[in-house]
PDB file of C-alpha atoms and ligand atoms in Angstrom:
ATOM      1  CA  MET U   1      18.980  24.278  36.217  1.00 95.00           C
ATOM      2  CA  LYS U   2      16.855  21.748  34.384  1.00 97.00           C
ATOM      3  CA  GLN U   3      15.829  22.643  30.846  1.00 95.00           C
ATOM      4  CA  LYS U   4      13.340  21.031  28.489  1.00 95.00           C
ATOM      5  CA  TYR U   5      13.077  20.845  24.726  1.00 95.00           C
ATOM      6  CA  SER U   6       9.704  20.229  23.145  1.00 95.00           C
ATOM      7  CA  PHE U   7       7.810  21.238  20.041  1.00 96.00           C
ATOM      8  CA  GLY U   8       4.283  20.934  18.740  1.00 97.00           C
ATOM      9  CA  PHE U   9       3.303  19.233  15.517  1.00 98.00           C
ATOM     10  CA  GLU U  10       0.083  18.393  13.723  1.00 98.00           C
ATOM     11  CA  GLU U  11      -1.182  14.898  13.081  1.00 98.00           C
ATOM     12  CA  PHE U  12      -3.842  13.878  10.535  1.00 98.00           C
ATOM     13  CA  SER U  13      -5.215  10.428   9.870  1.00 98.00           C
ATOM     14  CA  ASP U  14      -5.375  10.886   6.096  1.00 98.00           C
ATOM     15  CA  ILE U  15      -4.366  13.211   3.233  1.00 98.00           C
ATOM     16  CA  ALA U  16      -8.058  14.135   2.863  1.00 98.00           C
ATOM     17  CA  GLU U  17      -7.786  16.217   6.062  1.00 98.00           C
ATOM     18  CA  LEU U  18      -5.079  18.500   4.624  1.00 98.00           C
ATOM     19  CA  ASN U  19      -5.682  21.838   2.940  1.00 98.00           C
ATOM     20  CA  MET U  20      -5.553  21.794  -0.865  1.00 98.00           C
ATOM     21  CA  ASP U  21      -1.974  23.046  -1.257  1.00 98.00           C
ATOM     22  CA  ASP U  22      -0.523  20.630   1.281  1.00 98.00           C
ATOM     23  CA  ALA U  23      -2.483  17.711  -0.171  1.00 98.00           C
ATOM     24  CA  ALA U  24      -1.247  18.547  -3.683  1.00 98.00           C
ATOM     25  CA  LEU U  25       2.375  18.693  -2.535  1.00 98.00           C
ATOM     26  CA  LEU U  26       2.101  15.389  -0.698  1.00 98.00           C
ATOM     27  CA  GLN U  27       0.535  13.793  -3.791  1.00 98.00           C
ATOM     28  CA  GLU U  28       3.537  14.975  -5.808  1.00 98.00           C
ATOM     29  CA  ALA U  29       5.967  13.525  -3.255  1.00 98.00           C
ATOM     30  CA  ARG U  30       4.097  10.213  -3.393  1.00 98.00           C
ATOM     31  CA  LYS U  31       4.135  10.192  -7.192  1.00 98.00           C
ATOM     32  CA  ILE U  32       7.825  11.085  -7.547  1.00 98.00           C
ATOM     33  CA  THR U  33       8.811   8.026  -5.474  1.00 97.00           C
ATOM     34  CA  GLN U  34       8.521   6.255  -8.849  1.00 97.00           C
ATOM     35  CA  LYS U  35      11.663   8.099  -9.947  1.00 98.00           C
ATOM     36  CA  ALA U  36      13.794   6.879  -7.066  1.00 98.00           C
ATOM     37  CA  TYR U  37      16.875   4.836  -7.911  1.00 98.00           C
ATOM     38  CA  ALA U  38      16.847   2.376  -5.035  1.00 98.00           C
ATOM     39  CA  PRO U  39      17.666  -1.095  -6.395  1.00 98.00           C
ATOM     40  CA  TYR U  40      19.518  -2.091  -3.198  1.00 97.00           C
ATOM     41  CA  SER U  41      17.049  -1.095  -0.483  1.00 97.00           C
ATOM     42  CA  ASN U  42      13.847  -1.178  -2.567  1.00 97.00           C
ATOM     43  CA  PHE U  43      12.840   1.741  -0.352  1.00 97.00           C
ATOM     44  CA  LEU U  44      11.736   4.480  -2.736  1.00 97.00           C
ATOM     45  CA  VAL U  45      11.729   7.961  -1.234  1.00 98.00           C
ATOM     46  CA  GLY U  46      10.191  11.019  -2.888  1.00 98.00           C
ATOM     47  CA  ALA U  47      10.353  14.654  -1.839  1.00 98.00           C
ATOM     48  CA  ALA U  48       8.499  17.631  -3.304  1.00 98.00           C
ATOM     49  CA  ALA U  49       8.927  21.229  -2.206  1.00 98.00           C
ATOM     50  CA  ILE U  50       7.420  24.593  -2.980  1.00 98.00           C
ATOM     51  CA  PHE U  51       9.419  27.823  -2.867  1.00 98.00           C
ATOM     52  CA  ASN U  52       8.031  31.194  -1.717  1.00 98.00           C
ATOM     53  CA  ASN U  53       7.853  32.167  -5.395  1.00 97.00           C
ATOM     54  CA  GLY U  54       5.529  29.223  -6.177  1.00 97.00           C
ATOM     55  CA  GLU U  55       8.070  27.172  -8.151  1.00 97.00           C
ATOM     56  CA  LYS U  56       8.446  23.533  -7.211  1.00 98.00           C
ATOM     57  CA  VAL U  57      11.433  21.226  -6.933  1.00 98.00           C
ATOM     58  CA  PHE U  58      11.699  17.472  -6.438  1.00 98.00           C
ATOM     59  CA  GLY U  59      14.107  14.845  -5.220  1.00 98.00           C
ATOM     60  CA  THR U  60      14.351  11.072  -4.950  1.00 98.00           C
ATOM     61  CA  ASN U  61      16.927   8.836  -3.317  1.00 98.00           C
ATOM     62  CA  GLN U  62      19.824   7.828  -5.540  1.00 98.00           C
ATOM     63  CA  GLU U  63      21.625   4.699  -4.423  1.00 98.00           C
ATOM     64  CA  ASN U  64      24.927   3.177  -5.466  1.00 98.00           C
ATOM     65  CA  ALA U  65      26.527  -0.286  -5.507  1.00 98.00           C
ATOM     66  CA  SER U  66      28.969   1.262  -3.054  1.00 98.00           C
ATOM     67  CA  TYR U  67      26.203   1.776  -0.487  1.00 98.00           C
ATOM     68  CA  PRO U  68      27.488   4.847   1.413  1.00 98.00           C
ATOM     69  CA  VAL U  69      27.672   6.779  -1.855  1.00 98.00           C
ATOM     70  CA  GLY U  70      23.863   6.846  -2.056  1.00 98.00           C
ATOM     71  CA  ILE U  71      22.052  10.139  -1.419  1.00 98.00           C
ATOM     72  CA  CYS U  72      18.696  10.665   0.285  1.00 98.00           C
ATOM     73  CA  ALA U  73      15.766  12.250  -1.534  1.00 98.00           C
ATOM     74  CA  GLU U  74      15.798  15.309   0.747  1.00 98.00           C
ATOM     75  CA  ARG U  75      19.414  16.190  -0.024  1.00 98.00           C
ATOM     76  CA  VAL U  76      18.954  15.560  -3.745  1.00 98.00           C
ATOM     77  CA  LEU U  77      16.063  18.034  -3.566  1.00 98.00           C
ATOM     78  CA  LEU U  78      18.042  20.637  -1.586  1.00 98.00           C
ATOM     79  CA  ALA U  79      20.990  20.463  -3.995  1.00 98.00           C
ATOM     80  CA  SER U  80      18.613  21.096  -6.916  1.00 98.00           C
ATOM     81  CA  ALA U  81      16.868  23.857  -4.999  1.00 98.00           C
ATOM     82  CA  SER U  82      20.124  25.619  -4.276  1.00 97.00           C
ATOM     83  CA  MET U  83      21.227  25.362  -7.888  1.00 97.00           C
ATOM     84  CA  LEU U  84      17.915  26.284  -9.548  1.00 96.00           C
ATOM     85  CA  GLN U  85      16.637  29.042  -7.228  1.00 95.00           C
ATOM     86  CA  THR U  86      19.653  30.326  -5.343  1.00 91.00           C
ATOM     87  CA  ASP U  87      18.721  31.629  -1.881  1.00 93.00           C
ATOM     88  CA  GLU U  88      14.959  31.317  -2.479  1.00 97.00           C
ATOM     89  CA  PRO U  89      13.264  30.109   0.736  1.00 98.00           C
ATOM     90  CA  ILE U  90      11.331  26.854   0.652  1.00 98.00           C
ATOM     91  CA  LYS U  91       7.892  27.160   2.239  1.00 98.00           C
ATOM     92  CA  THR U  92       7.085  23.484   2.563  1.00 98.00           C
ATOM     93  CA  MET U  93       8.659  20.132   1.742  1.00 98.00           C
ATOM     94  CA  ALA U  94       6.610  16.920   1.559  1.00 98.00           C
ATOM     95  CA  ILE U  95       8.397  13.597   2.038  1.00 98.00           C
ATOM     96  CA  SER U  96       6.936  10.210   1.184  1.00 98.00           C
ATOM     97  CA  TYR U  97       8.189   6.697   0.467  1.00 97.00           C
ATOM     98  CA  ASN U  98       7.133   3.416  -1.051  1.00 97.00           C
ATOM     99  CA  ASN U  99       8.613   0.371   0.630  1.00 97.00           C
ATOM    100  CA  LEU U 100       8.728  -2.288  -2.089  1.00 95.00           C
ATOM    101  CA  SER U 101      10.435  -4.917   0.027  1.00 92.00           C
ATOM    102  CA  ARG U 102       8.543  -8.057   0.923  1.00 75.00           C
ATOM    103  CA  ASN U 103       5.826  -7.292   3.507  1.00 79.00           C
ATOM    104  CA  GLY U 104       6.967  -3.695   3.632  1.00 83.00           C
ATOM    105  CA  GLY U 105       4.143  -1.307   4.433  1.00 90.00           C
ATOM    106  CA  SER U 106       4.138   2.342   3.409  1.00 94.00           C
ATOM    107  CA  ASP U 107       1.400   3.682   5.658  1.00 95.00           C
ATOM    108  CA  ARG U 108       3.415   5.343   8.444  1.00 96.00           C
ATOM    109  CA  PRO U 109       5.229   8.674   8.111  1.00 98.00           C
ATOM    110  CA  ILE U 110       9.030   8.654   7.967  1.00 97.00           C
ATOM    111  CA  SER U 111      11.147  11.575   9.040  1.00 97.00           C
ATOM    112  CA  PRO U 112      14.476  12.706   7.589  1.00 98.00           C
ATOM    113  CA  CYS U 113      17.710  10.981   8.631  1.00 98.00           C
ATOM    114  CA  GLY U 114      20.260  12.801  10.761  1.00 98.00           C
ATOM    115  CA  MET U 115      22.399  13.912   7.844  1.00 98.00           C
ATOM    116  CA  CYS U 116      19.368  15.352   6.040  1.00 98.00           C
ATOM    117  CA  ARG U 117      18.274  17.187   9.207  1.00 98.00           C
ATOM    118  CA  GLN U 118      21.634  18.940   9.210  1.00 98.00           C
ATOM    119  CA  SER U 119      21.199  19.934   5.541  1.00 98.00           C
ATOM    120  CA  LEU U 120      17.613  21.079   6.109  1.00 98.00           C
ATOM    121  CA  ALA U 121      18.716  23.202   9.072  1.00 98.00           C
ATOM    122  CA  GLU U 122      21.403  24.872   6.960  1.00 97.00           C
ATOM    123  CA  TYR U 123      18.891  25.650   4.189  1.00 98.00           C
ATOM    124  CA  GLU U 124      16.569  27.299   6.705  1.00 97.00           C
ATOM    125  CA  GLU U 125      19.414  29.273   8.231  1.00 96.00           C
ATOM    126  CA  ARG U 126      20.694  30.403   4.852  1.00 96.00           C
ATOM    127  CA  THR U 127      17.298  31.518   3.574  1.00 97.00           C
ATOM    128  CA  LYS U 128      16.217  32.858   6.991  1.00 97.00           C
ATOM    129  CA  GLN U 129      12.885  31.066   6.869  1.00 98.00           C
ATOM    130  CA  PRO U 130      11.480  27.992   8.580  1.00 98.00           C
ATOM    131  CA  MET U 131      10.608  25.140   6.245  1.00 98.00           C
ATOM    132  CA  ARG U 132       7.418  23.205   6.991  1.00 98.00           C
ATOM    133  CA  LEU U 133       7.682  19.438   6.597  1.00 98.00           C
ATOM    134  CA  ILE U 134       4.803  17.167   5.559  1.00 98.00           C
ATOM    135  CA  LEU U 135       5.628  13.554   6.397  1.00 98.00           C
ATOM    136  CA  SER U 136       3.612  10.572   5.181  1.00 98.00           C
ATOM    137  CA  GLY U 137       3.882   7.245   3.383  1.00 97.00           C
ATOM    138  CA  MET U 138       1.785   6.277   0.360  1.00 97.00           C
ATOM    139  CA  GLU U 139      -1.334   6.261   2.530  1.00 97.00           C
ATOM    140  CA  GLY U 140      -2.539   6.876   6.057  1.00 97.00           C
ATOM    141  CA  LYS U 141      -1.234   9.165   8.762  1.00 98.00           C
ATOM    142  CA  VAL U 142       0.293  12.558   7.964  1.00 98.00           C
ATOM    143  CA  ILE U 143       2.477  14.645  10.278  1.00 98.00           C
ATOM    144  CA  ILE U 144       3.189  18.333   9.742  1.00 98.00           C
ATOM    145  CA  ILE U 145       6.142  20.019  11.427  1.00 98.00           C
ATOM    146  CA  GLN U 146       6.480  23.796  11.327  1.00 98.00           C
ATOM    147  CA  SER U 147      10.250  24.028  11.019  1.00 98.00           C
ATOM    148  CA  ALA U 148      12.800  21.390  10.011  1.00 98.00           C
ATOM    149  CA  VAL U 149      15.326  22.499  12.654  1.00 97.00           C
ATOM    150  CA  GLN U 150      12.894  21.419  15.365  1.00 97.00           C
ATOM    151  CA  LEU U 151      14.026  17.888  14.501  1.00 98.00           C
ATOM    152  CA  LEU U 152      17.619  18.800  15.337  1.00 97.00           C
ATOM    153  CA  PRO U 153      17.930  20.337  18.786  1.00 95.00           C
ATOM    154  CA  PHE U 154      21.349  21.712  19.727  1.00 94.00           C
ATOM    155  CA  SER U 155      22.251  21.777  16.054  1.00 93.00           C
ATOM    156  CA  PHE U 156      25.639  22.865  14.821  1.00 94.00           C
ATOM    157  CA  GLY U 157      25.509  25.818  12.440  1.00 92.00           C
ATOM    158  CA  SER U 158      27.586  28.554  10.866  1.00 91.00           C
ATOM    159  CA  GLU U 159      27.348  30.637  14.061  1.00 91.00           C
ATOM    160  CA  ASN U 160      29.484  28.043  15.800  1.00 94.00           C
ATOM    161  CA  LEU U 161      32.346  28.652  13.387  1.00 94.00           C
ATOM    162  CA  LYS U 162      32.657  32.313  14.343  1.00 94.00           C
TER     163      LYS U 162
HETATM  164  N1  LIG W   1      16.258   7.598   2.585  1.00 68.85           N
HETATM  165  C1  LIG W   1      15.868   8.809   2.072  1.00 68.85           C
HETATM  166  O1  LIG W   1      16.030   9.089   0.881  1.00 68.85           O
HETATM  167  N2  LIG W   1      15.285   9.686   2.924  1.00 68.85           N
HETATM  168  C2  LIG W   1      14.960   9.425   4.223  1.00 68.85           C
HETATM  169  O2  LIG W   1      14.396  10.284   4.892  1.00 68.85           O
HETATM  170  C3  LIG W   1      15.311   8.133   4.820  1.00 68.85           C
HETATM  171  C4  LIG W   1      16.125   7.224   3.968  1.00 68.85           C
HETATM  172  C5  LIG W   1      16.827   6.607   1.651  1.00 68.85           C
HETATM  173  C6  LIG W   1      18.277   6.273   1.827  1.00 68.85           C
HETATM  174  C7  LIG W   1      18.334   4.900   1.196  1.00 68.85           C
HETATM  175  O3  LIG W   1      18.447   5.031  -0.216  1.00 68.85           O
HETATM  176  C8  LIG W   1      16.969   4.298   1.488  1.00 68.85           C
HETATM  177  O4  LIG W   1      16.118   5.394   1.806  1.00 68.85           O
HETATM  178  C9  LIG W   1      16.959   3.296   2.631  1.00 68.85           C
HETATM  179  O5  LIG W   1      17.562   3.837   3.754  1.00 68.85           O
END
């Protein structure tokens, strides 16, 4: 039997089309890119998230001279979230980046890498709530996804260990 996986998402041409809360969160993600430590890639990633309780948490990528040691902004954020607000669901996470490399534009959304998708899926599972993702560069198009796990079909989770 043939099966199909698909999901809907929203697309906006500019931050001005977002509601106030989403626009504010995306602005914070854009701003926090300044705190990235990315001297090797010059690709500064910023993430900002809001919990159900209204608190916010942030993350930026943290690179290392031993390249694989570097950590993405999303997982830096999730580690802080888990430590600061144990088990509190995250309503929405905004992810932005500033590509400082020569000729590098920052006007198209990026989406989390595979390893981060796995971490995002676990956070949703653990807190039993979908996490919305707002994806955008420093300007231009914005994509909103209703649940992070939609980016990871057939994901491996704790259920599989039982
Ligand atoms: N990076 C993130 O922090 N998040 C993403 O979603 C994609 C990639 C980082 C990893 C590395 O420090 C730099 O961006 C270039 O890959």
